[in-house]
GROMACS .gro file of C-alpha atoms in nm:
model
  276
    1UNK     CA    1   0.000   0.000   0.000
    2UNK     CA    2   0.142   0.362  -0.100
    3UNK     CA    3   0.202   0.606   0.197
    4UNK     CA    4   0.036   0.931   0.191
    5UNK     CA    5   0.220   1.264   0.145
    6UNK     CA    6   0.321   1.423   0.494
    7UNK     CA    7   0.222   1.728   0.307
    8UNK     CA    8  -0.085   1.754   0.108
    9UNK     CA    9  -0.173   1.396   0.268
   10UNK     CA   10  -0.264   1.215  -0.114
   11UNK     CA   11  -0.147   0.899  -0.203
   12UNK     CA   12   0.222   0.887  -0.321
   13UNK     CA   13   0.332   0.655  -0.582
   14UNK     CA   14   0.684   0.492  -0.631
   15UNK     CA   15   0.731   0.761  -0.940
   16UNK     CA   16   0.678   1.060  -0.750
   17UNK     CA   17   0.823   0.930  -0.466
   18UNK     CA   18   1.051   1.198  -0.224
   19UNK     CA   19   1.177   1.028   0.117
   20UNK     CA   20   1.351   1.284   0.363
   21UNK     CA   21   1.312   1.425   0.732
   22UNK     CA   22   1.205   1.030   0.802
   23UNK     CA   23   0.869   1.115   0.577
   24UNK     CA   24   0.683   1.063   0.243
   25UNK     CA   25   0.646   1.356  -0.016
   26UNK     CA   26   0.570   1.381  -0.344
   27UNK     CA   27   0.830   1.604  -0.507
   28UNK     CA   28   0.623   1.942  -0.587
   29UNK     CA   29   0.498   1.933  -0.208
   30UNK     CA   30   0.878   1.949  -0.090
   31UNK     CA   31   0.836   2.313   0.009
   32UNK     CA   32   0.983   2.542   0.223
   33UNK     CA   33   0.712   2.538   0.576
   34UNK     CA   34   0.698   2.909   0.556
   35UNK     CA   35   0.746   3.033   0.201
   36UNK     CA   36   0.634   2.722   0.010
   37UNK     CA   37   0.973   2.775  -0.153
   38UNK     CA   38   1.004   2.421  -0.363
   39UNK     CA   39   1.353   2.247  -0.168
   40UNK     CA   40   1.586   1.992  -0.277
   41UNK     CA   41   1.828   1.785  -0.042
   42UNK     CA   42   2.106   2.012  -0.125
   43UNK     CA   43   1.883   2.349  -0.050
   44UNK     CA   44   1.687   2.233   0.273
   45UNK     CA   45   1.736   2.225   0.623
   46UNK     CA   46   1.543   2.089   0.880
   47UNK     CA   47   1.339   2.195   1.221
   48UNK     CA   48   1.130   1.948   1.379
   49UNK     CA   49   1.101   1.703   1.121
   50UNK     CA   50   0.989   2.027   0.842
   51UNK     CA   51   1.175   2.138   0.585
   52UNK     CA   52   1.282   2.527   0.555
   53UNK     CA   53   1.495   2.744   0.338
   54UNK     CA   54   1.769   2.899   0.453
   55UNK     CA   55   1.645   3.256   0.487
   56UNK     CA   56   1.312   3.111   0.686
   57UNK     CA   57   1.541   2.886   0.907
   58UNK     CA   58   1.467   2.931   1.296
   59UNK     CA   59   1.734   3.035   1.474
   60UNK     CA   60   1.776   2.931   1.843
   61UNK     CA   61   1.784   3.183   2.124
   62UNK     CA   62   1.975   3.110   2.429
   63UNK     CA   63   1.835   3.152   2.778
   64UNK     CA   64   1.987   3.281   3.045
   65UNK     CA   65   2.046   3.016   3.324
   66UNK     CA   66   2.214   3.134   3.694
   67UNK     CA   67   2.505   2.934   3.766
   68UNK     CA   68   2.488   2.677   4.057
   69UNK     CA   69   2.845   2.649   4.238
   70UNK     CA   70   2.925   2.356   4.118
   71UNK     CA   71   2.922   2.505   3.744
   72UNK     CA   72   3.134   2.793   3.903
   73UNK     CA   73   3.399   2.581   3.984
   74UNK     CA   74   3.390   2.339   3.722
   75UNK     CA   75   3.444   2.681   3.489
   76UNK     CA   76   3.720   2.839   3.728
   77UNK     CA   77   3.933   2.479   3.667
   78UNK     CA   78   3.881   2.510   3.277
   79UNK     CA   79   4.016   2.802   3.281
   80UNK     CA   80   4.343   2.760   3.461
   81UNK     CA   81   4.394   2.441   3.279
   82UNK     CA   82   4.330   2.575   2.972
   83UNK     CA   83   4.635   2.686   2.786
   84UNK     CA   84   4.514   2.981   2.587
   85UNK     CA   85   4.468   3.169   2.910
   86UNK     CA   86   4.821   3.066   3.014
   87UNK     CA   87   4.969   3.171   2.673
   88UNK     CA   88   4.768   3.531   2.713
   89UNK     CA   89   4.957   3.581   3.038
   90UNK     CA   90   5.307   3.528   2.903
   91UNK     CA   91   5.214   3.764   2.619
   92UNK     CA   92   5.111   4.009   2.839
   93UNK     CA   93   5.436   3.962   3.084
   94UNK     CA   94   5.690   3.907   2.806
   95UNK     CA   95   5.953   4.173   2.870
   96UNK     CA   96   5.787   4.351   3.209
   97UNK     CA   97   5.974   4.350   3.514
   98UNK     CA   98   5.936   4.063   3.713
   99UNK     CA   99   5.957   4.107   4.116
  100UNK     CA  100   6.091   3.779   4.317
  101UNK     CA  101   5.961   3.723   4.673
  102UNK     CA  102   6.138   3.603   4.901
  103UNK     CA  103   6.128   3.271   5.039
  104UNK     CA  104   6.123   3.214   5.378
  105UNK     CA  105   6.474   3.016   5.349
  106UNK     CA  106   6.604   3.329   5.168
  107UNK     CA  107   6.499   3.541   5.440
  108UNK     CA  108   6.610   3.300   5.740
  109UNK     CA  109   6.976   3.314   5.500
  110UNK     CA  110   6.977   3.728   5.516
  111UNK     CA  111   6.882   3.732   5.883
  112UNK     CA  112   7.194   3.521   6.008
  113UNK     CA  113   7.422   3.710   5.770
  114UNK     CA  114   7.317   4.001   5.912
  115UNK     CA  115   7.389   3.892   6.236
  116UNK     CA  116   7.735   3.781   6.194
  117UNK     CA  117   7.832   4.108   6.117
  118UNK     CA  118   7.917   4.308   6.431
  119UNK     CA  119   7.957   4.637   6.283
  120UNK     CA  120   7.617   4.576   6.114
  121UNK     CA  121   7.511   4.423   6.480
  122UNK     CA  122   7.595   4.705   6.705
  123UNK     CA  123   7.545   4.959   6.417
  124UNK     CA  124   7.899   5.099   6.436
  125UNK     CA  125   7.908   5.243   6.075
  126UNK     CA  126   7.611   5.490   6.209
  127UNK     CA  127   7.771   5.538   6.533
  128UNK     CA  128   8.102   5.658   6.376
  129UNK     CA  129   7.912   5.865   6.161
  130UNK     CA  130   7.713   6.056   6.436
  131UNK     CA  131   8.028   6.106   6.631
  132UNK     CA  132   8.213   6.277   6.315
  133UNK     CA  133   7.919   6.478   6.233
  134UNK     CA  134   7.903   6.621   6.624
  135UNK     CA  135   8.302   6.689   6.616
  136UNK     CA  136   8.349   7.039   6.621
  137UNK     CA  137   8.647   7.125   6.336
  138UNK     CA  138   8.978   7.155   6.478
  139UNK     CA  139   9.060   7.518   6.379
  140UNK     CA  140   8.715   7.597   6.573
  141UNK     CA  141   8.836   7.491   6.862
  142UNK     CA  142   8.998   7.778   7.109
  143UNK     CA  143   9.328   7.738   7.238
  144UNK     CA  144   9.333   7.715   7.654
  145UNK     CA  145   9.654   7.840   7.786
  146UNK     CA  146   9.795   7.561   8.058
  147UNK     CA  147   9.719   7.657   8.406
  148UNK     CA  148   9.867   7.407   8.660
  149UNK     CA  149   9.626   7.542   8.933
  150UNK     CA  150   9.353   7.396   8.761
  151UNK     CA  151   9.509   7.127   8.657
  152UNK     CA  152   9.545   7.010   9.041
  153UNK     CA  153   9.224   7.134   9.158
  154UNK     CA  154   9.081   6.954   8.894
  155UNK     CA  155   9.271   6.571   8.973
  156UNK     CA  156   9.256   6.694   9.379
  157UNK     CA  157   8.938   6.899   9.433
  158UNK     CA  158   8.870   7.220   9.548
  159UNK     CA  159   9.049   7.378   9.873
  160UNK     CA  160   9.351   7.158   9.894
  161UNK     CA  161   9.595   7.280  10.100
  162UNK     CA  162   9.601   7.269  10.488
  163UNK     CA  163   9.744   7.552  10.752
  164UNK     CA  164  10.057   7.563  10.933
  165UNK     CA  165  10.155   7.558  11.275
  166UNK     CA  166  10.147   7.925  11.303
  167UNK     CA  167   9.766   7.929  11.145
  168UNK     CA  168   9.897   8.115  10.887
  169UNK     CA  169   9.735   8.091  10.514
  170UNK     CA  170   9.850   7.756  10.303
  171UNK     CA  171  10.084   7.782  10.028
  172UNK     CA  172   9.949   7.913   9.698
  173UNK     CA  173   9.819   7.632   9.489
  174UNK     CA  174  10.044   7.451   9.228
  175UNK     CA  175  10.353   7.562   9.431
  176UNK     CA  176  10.673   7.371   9.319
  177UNK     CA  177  10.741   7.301   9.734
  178UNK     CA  178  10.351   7.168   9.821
  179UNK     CA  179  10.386   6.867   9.538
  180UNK     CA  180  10.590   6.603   9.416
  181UNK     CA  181  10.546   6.381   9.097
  182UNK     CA  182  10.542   6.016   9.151
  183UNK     CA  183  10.433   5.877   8.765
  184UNK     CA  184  10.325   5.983   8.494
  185UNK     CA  185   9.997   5.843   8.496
  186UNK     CA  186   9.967   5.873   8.881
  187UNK     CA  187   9.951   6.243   8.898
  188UNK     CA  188  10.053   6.474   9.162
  189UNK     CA  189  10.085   6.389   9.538
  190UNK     CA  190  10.046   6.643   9.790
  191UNK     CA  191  10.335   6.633  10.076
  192UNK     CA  192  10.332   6.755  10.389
  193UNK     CA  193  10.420   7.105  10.468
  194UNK     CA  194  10.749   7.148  10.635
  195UNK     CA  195  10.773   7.316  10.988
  196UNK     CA  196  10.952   7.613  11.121
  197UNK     CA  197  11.243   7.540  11.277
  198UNK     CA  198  11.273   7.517  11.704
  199UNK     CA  199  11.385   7.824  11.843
  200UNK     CA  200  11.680   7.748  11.952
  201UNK     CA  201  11.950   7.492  11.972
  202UNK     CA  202  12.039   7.222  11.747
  203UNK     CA  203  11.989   7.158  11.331
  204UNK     CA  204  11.616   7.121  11.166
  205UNK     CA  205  11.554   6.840  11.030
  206UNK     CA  206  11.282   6.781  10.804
  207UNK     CA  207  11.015   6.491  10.865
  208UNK     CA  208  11.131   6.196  10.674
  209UNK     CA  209  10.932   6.189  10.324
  210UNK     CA  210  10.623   5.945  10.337
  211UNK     CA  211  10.697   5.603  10.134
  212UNK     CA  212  10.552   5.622   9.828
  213UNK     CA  213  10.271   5.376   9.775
  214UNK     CA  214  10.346   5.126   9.514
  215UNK     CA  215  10.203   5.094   9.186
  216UNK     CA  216   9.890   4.858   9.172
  217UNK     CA  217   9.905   4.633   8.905
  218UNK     CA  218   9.643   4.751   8.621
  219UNK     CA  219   9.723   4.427   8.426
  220UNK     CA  220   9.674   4.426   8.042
  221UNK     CA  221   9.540   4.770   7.964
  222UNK     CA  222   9.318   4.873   7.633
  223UNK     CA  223   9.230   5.203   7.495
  224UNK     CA  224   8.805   5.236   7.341
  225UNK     CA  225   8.834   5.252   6.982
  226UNK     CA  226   8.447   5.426   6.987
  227UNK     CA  227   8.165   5.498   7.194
  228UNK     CA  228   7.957   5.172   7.373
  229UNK     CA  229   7.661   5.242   7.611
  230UNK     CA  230   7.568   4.979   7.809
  231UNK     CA  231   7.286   4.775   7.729
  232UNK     CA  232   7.279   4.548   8.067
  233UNK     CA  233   7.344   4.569   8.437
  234UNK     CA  234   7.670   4.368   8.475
  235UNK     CA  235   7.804   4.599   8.123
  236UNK     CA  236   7.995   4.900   8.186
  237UNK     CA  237   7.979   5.293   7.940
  238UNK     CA  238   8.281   5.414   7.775
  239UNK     CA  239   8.385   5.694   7.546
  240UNK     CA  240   8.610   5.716   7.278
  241UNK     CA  241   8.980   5.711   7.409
  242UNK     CA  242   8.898   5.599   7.772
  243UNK     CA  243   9.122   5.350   7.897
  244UNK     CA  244   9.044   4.994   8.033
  245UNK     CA  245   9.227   4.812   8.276
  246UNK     CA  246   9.242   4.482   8.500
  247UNK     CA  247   9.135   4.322   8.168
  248UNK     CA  248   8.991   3.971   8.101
  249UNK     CA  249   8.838   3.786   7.820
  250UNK     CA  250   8.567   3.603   7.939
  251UNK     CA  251   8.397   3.467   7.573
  252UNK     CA  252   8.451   3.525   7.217
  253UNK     CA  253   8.376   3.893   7.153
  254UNK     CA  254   8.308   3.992   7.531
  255UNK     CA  255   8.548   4.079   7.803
  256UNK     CA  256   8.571   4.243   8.160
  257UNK     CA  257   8.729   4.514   8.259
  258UNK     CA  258   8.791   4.865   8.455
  259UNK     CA  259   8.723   5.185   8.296
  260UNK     CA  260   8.958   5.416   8.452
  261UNK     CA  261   8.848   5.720   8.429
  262UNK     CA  262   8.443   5.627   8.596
  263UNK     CA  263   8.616   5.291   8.803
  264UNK     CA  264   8.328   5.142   8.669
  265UNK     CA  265   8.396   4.730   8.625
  266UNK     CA  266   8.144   4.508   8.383
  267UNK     CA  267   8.160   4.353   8.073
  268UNK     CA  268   8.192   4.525   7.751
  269UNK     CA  269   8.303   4.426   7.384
  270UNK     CA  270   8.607   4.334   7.294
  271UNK     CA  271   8.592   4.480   6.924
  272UNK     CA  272   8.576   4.836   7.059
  273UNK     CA  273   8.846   4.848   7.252
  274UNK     CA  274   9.271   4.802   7.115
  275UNK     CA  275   9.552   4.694   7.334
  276UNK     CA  276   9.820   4.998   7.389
   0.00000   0.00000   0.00000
């Protein structure tokens, strides 16, 4: 029996037979659904099983559907796996300046180097540089005439002296007769004053001279290369050019010792002080 025609719906013999879009047509009822523009199977295309010509074709809209999280990271994967992206980024950074970050090994490497450095340690460089800055020039500085008076009042203090027998006034100050020099780094020593002589009969004879205390021992001495201020209790201040004493290393890089000019005794470093 002879199908009908999916479009007219008559009886289609073999002759006139058209077979396409899985239906029966005869071949002048192969027409285009909106235009009844007669098709061929090189000139249709098909929508739901009905033929159309290419200017009447339906075109598909897409809808807008909101993105469940699962599609948001599905699409966030894709697209650092996918290799244009990746190529678009070395475009982009080809020939910029690239900035390294440090690693915490690399900064853990800087740190000890840092501290193996005791000028970089103890900030010496900035130190030295403060204390040239705060110098005064040398042709700034005034010339002080020598005055041996001070000098001794200075090392002895204020009202040294003492009155004689006769409750006359002392000796002026700095007097050749009133001092005697036992070292060089010692100082001046005042001596006794000498007493009129007796009245009458025999010689005078001056008091024998007192002995001169000995010489402690100050045991190997050092001179401060720069200026250290203490930065504990048992560590002792210095200046620039003091002079240490009774000294003893105690560790590498630390030592004890006597500042001579405070008599303070602590520890300080040995780096900032030279042997003399």
């Amino acid at each position: 029996m002879n199908p009908p025609c999916a479009f007219c719906k008559k009886t289609v013999y073999p002759t006139e037979k058209f077979n396409c879009l899985d239906k029966i047509w005869h071949k002048g009822c192969f027409k285009c659904t909106e235009c009844s523009l007669k098709l061929t199977m090189s000139t249709y295309k098909g929508f739901n099983k009905m033929p159309y010509c290419n200017a009447h074709y339906p075109k598909l809209k897409a809808t807008q559907v909101a993105q469940t999280a699962e599609q948001t990271r599905l699409k966030k994967i894709s697209n650092q796996q996918s290799q244009v992206l990746y190529h678009k980024d070395f475009n982009q950074a080809k020939g910029a300046k690239i900035s390294v970050v440090d690693d915490p090994a690399l900064k853990t490497q800087r740190a000890a180097s840092q501290n193996q450095s005791l000028a970089a340690y103890h900030g010496l460089a900035q130190k030295k540089a403060d204390q040239e800055m705060r110098r005064p020039a040398q042709e700034d500085e005034p010339e002080q005439e020598y005055d041996p008076v001070k000098e001794l009042e200075s090392a002895i203090g204020p009202g040294w002296g003492g009155y004689n027998a006769a409750g006359q006034a002392p000796r002026q100050i700095g007097s050749i007769h009133d001092m005697k020099v036992e070292d060089d780094n010692q100082g001046y020593a005042p001596q006794q004053q000498q007493q009129p002589p007796p009245p009458s009969g025999g010689g005078y004879r001056p008091p024998p001279p007192e002995p001169v205390q000995q010489q402690q021992s100050r045991g190997p001495v050092y001179r401060a290369m720069y200026d250290y201020a203490a930065a504990d209790v048992d560590e002792v201040s210095f200046v620039e050019g003091d002079v240490i004493i009774n000294s003893e290393a105690i560790d590498e890089g630390w030592m004890t010792g006597t500042v001579e000019r405070t008599g303070d005794t602590g520890m300080m470093p040995s780096n900032y002080v030279e042997p003399i």
